[in-house]
Coordinates of C-alpha atoms and ligand atoms in Angstrom, one line a residue:
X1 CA 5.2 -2.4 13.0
X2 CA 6.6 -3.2 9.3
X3 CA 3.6 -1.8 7.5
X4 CA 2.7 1.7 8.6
X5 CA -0.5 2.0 7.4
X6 CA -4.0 0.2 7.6
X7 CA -6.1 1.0 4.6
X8 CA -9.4 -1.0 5.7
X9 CA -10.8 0.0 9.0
X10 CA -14.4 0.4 9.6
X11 CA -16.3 2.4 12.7
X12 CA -20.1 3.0 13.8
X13 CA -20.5 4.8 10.3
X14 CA -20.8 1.3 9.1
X15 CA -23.9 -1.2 9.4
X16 CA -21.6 -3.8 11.1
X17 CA -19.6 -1.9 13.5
X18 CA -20.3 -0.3 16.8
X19 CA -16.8 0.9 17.2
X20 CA -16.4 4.5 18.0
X21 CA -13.6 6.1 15.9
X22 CA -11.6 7.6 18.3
X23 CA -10.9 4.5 19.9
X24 CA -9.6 3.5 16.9
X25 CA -7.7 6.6 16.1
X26 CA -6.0 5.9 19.7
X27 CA -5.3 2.5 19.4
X28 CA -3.8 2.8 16.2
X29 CA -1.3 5.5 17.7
X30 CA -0.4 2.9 19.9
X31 CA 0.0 0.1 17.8
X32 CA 2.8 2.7 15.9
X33 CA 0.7 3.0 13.0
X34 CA 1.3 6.2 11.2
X35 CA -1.3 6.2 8.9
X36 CA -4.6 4.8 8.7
X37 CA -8.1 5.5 6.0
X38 CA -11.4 4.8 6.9
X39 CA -13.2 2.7 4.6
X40 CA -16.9 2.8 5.9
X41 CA -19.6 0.7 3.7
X42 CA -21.5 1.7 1.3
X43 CA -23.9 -1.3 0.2
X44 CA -26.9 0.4 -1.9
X45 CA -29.8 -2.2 -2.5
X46 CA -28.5 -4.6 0.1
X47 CA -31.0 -7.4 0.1
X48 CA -34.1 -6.9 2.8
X49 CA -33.8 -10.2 4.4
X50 CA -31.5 -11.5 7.1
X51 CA -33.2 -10.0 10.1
X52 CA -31.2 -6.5 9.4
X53 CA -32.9 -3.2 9.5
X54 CA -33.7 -1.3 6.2
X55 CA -30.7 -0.6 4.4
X56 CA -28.1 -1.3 6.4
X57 CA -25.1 0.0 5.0
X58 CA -26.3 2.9 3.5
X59 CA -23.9 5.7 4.5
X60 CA -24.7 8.7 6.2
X61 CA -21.1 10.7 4.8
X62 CA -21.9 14.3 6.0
X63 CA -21.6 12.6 9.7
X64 CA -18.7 10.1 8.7
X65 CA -16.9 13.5 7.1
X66 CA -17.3 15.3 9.9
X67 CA -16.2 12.8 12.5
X68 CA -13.2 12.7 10.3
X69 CA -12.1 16.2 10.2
X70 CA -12.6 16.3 14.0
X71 CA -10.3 13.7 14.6
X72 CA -7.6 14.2 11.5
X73 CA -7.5 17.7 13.9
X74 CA -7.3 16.4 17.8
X75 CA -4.7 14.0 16.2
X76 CA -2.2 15.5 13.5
X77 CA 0.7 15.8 15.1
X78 CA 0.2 12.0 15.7
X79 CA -1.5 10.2 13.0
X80 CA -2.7 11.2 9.8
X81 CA -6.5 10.1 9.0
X82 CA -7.7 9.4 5.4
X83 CA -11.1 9.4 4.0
X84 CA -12.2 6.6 2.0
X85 CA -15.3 4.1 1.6
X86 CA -15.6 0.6 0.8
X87 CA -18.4 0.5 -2.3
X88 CA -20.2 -2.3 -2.4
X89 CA -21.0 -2.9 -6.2
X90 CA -24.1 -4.5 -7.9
X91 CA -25.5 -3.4 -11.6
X92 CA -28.9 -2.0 -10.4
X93 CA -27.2 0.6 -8.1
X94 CA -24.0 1.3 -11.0
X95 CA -25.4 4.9 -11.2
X96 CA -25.9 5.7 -7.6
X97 CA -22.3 4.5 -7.0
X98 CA -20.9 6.3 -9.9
X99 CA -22.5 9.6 -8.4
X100 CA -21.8 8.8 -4.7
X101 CA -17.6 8.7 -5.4
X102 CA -17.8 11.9 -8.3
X103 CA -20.1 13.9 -5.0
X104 CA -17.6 13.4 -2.5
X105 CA -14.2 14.2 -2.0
X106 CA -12.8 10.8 -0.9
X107 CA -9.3 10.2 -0.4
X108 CA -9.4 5.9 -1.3
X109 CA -12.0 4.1 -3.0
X110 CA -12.3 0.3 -1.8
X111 CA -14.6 -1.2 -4.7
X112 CA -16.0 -5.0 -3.1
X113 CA -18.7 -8.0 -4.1
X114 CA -20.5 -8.1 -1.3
X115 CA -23.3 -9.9 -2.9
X116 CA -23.7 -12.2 -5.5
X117 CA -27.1 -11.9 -7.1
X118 CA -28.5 -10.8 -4.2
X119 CA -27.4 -13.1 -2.0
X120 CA -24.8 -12.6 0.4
X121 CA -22.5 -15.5 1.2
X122 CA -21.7 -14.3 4.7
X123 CA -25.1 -16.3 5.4
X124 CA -25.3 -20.4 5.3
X125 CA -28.3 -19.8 3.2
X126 CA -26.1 -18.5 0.4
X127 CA -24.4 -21.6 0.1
X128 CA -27.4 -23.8 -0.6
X129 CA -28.3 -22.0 -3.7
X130 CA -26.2 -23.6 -6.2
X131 CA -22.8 -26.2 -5.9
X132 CA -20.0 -24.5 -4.6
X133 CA -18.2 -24.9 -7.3
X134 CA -20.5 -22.8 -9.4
X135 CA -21.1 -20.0 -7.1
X136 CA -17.4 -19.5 -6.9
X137 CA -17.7 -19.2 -10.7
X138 CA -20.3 -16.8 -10.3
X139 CA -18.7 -14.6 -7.7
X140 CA -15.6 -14.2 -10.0
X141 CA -17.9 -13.4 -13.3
X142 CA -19.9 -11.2 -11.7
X143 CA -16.6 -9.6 -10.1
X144 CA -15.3 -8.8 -13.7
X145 CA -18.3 -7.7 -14.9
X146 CA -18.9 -4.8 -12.0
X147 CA -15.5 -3.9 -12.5
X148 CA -15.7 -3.0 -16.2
X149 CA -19.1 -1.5 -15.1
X150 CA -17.5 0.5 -12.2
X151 CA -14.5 1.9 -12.7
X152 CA -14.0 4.9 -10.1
X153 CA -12.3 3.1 -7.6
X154 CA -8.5 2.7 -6.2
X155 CA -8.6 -1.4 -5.1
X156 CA -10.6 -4.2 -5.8
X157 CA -11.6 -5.6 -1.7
X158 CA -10.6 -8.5 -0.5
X159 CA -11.1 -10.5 -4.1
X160 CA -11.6 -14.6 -3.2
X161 CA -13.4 -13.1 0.3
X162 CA -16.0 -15.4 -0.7
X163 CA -13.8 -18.3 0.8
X164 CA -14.2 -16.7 4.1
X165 CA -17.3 -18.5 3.8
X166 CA -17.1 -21.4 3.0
X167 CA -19.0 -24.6 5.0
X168 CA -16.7 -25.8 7.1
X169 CA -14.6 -28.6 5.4
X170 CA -14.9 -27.5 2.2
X171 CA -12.3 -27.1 0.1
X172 CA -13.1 -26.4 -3.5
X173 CA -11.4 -23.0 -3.9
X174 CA -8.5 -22.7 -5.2
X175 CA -6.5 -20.3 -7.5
X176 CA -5.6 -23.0 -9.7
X177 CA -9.0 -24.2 -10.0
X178 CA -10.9 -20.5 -11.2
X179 CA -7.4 -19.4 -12.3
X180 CA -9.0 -18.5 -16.2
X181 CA -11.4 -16.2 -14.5
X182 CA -9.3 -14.8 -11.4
X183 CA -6.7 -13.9 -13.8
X184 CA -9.3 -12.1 -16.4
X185 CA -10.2 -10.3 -13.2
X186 CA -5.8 -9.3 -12.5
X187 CA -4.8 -8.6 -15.9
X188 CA -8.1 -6.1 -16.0
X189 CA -7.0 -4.3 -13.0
X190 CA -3.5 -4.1 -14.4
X191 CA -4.1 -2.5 -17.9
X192 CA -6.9 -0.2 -15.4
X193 CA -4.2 0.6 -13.1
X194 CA -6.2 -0.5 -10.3
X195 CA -4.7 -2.0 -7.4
X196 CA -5.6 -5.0 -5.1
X197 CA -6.8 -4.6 -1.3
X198 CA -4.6 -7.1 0.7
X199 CA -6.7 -8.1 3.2
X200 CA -6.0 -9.7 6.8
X201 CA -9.2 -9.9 8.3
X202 CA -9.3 -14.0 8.1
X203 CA -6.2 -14.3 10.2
X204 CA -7.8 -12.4 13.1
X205 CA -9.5 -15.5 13.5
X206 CA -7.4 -18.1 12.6
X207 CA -3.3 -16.9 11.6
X208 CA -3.1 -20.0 10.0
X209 CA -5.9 -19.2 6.9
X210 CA -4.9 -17.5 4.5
X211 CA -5.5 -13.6 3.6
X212 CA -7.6 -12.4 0.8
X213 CA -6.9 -12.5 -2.5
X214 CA -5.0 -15.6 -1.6
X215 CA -0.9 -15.3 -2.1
X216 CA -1.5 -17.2 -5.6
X217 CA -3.4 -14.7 -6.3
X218 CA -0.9 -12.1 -5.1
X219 CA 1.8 -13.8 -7.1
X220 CA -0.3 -13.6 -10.2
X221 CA -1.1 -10.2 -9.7
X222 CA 2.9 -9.2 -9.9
X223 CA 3.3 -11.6 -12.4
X224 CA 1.2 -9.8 -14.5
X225 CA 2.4 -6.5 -13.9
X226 CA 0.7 -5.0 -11.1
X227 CA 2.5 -3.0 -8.4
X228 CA -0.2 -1.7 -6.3
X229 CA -1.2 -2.9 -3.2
X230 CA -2.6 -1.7 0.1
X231 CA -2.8 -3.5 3.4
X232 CA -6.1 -3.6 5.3
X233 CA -6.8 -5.3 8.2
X234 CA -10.5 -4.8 8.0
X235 CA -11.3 -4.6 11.0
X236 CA -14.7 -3.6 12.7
X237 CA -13.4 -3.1 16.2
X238 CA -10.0 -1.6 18.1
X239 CA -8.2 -4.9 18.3
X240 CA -8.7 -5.9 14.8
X241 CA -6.4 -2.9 13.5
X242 CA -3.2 -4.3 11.6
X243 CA -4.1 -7.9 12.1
X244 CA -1.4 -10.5 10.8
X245 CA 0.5 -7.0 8.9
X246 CA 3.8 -8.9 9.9
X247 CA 3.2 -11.9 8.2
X248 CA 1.3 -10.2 5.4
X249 CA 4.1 -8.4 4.5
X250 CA 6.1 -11.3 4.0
X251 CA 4.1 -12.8 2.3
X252 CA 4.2 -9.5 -0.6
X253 CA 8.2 -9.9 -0.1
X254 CA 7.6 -13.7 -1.0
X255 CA 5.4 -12.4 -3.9
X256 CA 7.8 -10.3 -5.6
X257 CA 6.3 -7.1 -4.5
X258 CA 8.7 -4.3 -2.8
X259 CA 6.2 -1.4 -2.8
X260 CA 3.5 -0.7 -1.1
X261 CA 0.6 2.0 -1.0
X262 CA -1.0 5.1 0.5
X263 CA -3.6 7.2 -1.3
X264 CA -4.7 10.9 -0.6
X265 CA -7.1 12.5 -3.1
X266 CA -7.4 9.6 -5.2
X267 CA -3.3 9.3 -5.8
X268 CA -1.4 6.6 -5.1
X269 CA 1.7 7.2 -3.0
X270 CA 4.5 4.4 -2.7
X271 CA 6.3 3.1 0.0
X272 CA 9.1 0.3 0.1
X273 CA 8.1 -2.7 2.0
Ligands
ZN301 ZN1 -15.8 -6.0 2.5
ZN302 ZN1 -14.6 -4.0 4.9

């Protein structure tokens, strides 16, 4: 394994996962991972629609803590565990958020648009709303705007995940095409010093698509003076864990990135790639 770390893993703690976290733990160890963080969801005022129960990824963090420190333990002469979330951001719960990450003692903040106003584009339903083309505008507006709002966090997640998506056969992302508003979005988490989740959950499903941001994106991001990066595989089950990271990390090389990170208490620690 070139990467030794996976920096986007979620368990049963979060809404969409059944995976018990010691079967990750163990199958990390034997993937030759030597570090990996937990990023479990946090999604306050997720929408009540969609056939999911009441707030569904509102975390429960005195279990996910202690399910943490239990295995950081059993395994620490074999892996070490972080502690982070991925915060789901939205203006009407800015507040909560901003108290959740100064009450707890994570060791990564993931900060992610999971919904658009209110919609989440995960679901077809999403995609009827407006043209594509101008709920891709929308999902990178309202990106910039909950970052400037938000600001306790290490990475922005997945940025472009939107694309994920997509209806089949469409094809109007591209950098190029929102490139005055993607790079508002870089050059903010530049002068923030904010880094970018690299992302690989789309090529679990297909290696061929590409990961999130996109490596335009990536490019960019160097271009404009950013250096950090983590790699996260995202996944929500065992097998997903450092999905791709080969050809991920190639593409960073490609990018003109030769560092990449690990955080513990909120610092970022480099690694050469
Ligand atoms: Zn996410
Ligand atoms: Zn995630």
């Amino acid at each position: 394994m070139s990467i030794f770390s996976d920096y986007h893993l979620h368990t049963h703690h979060s809404g969409d996962s059944e995976a018990p976290m010691e079967e990750m733990v163990t199958k990390a160890i034997g993937l030759g991972l030597k570090e990996m963080c937990f990023t479990e969801h946090m999604d306050l005022d997720y929408p009540t629609c969609y056939d999911l129960p009441p707030e569904p990824f509102t975390l429960d963090v005195k279990s996910y803590r202690e399910e943490v420190q239990k295995y950081k333990e059993v395994y620490k002469d074999k892996i070490s565990i972080k502690f982070g979330v991925e915060i789901g951001m939205q203006p009407v719960c800015l507040k909560a958020n901003q108290r959740f990450i100064k009450e707890n003692d994570f060791d990564f903040v993931i900060a992610s648009i999971h919904l658009i106003d209110a919609q989440d584009p995960y679901y077809e339903s999403f995609w009827t709303k407006d043209t594509v083309e101008n709920l891709y505008k929308r999902y990178f507006d309202i990106t910039l705007e909950n970052i400037k709002l938000f600001t306790d966090f290490d990475v922005l997640g997945h940025l472009d995940y939107m694309s994920r998506y997509a209806p089949e056969g469409d094809h109007t992302y591209s950098y190029e095409r929102f490139k005055d508003q993607i790079d508002e979005i870089l050059k903010y988490l530049v002068e923030n010093g904010k880094g970018l989740d690299f992302n690989s959950k789309s090529l679990k499903k297909s290696p061929d698509a590409d990961p999130n941001p996109s490596p335009a994106i990536m490019k960019r991001f160097k271009e404009l003076g950013g250096s950090i990066i983590t790699f996260g595989s995202d996944a929500h089950y065992p097998e997903g864990i450092a999905c791709g990271f080969d050809k991920m990390r190639d593409i960073a090389l490609s990018c003109g990135f030769t560092e990449y990170y690990t955080f513990e208490s909120r610092t970022p620690i480099a690694h050469k790639l």
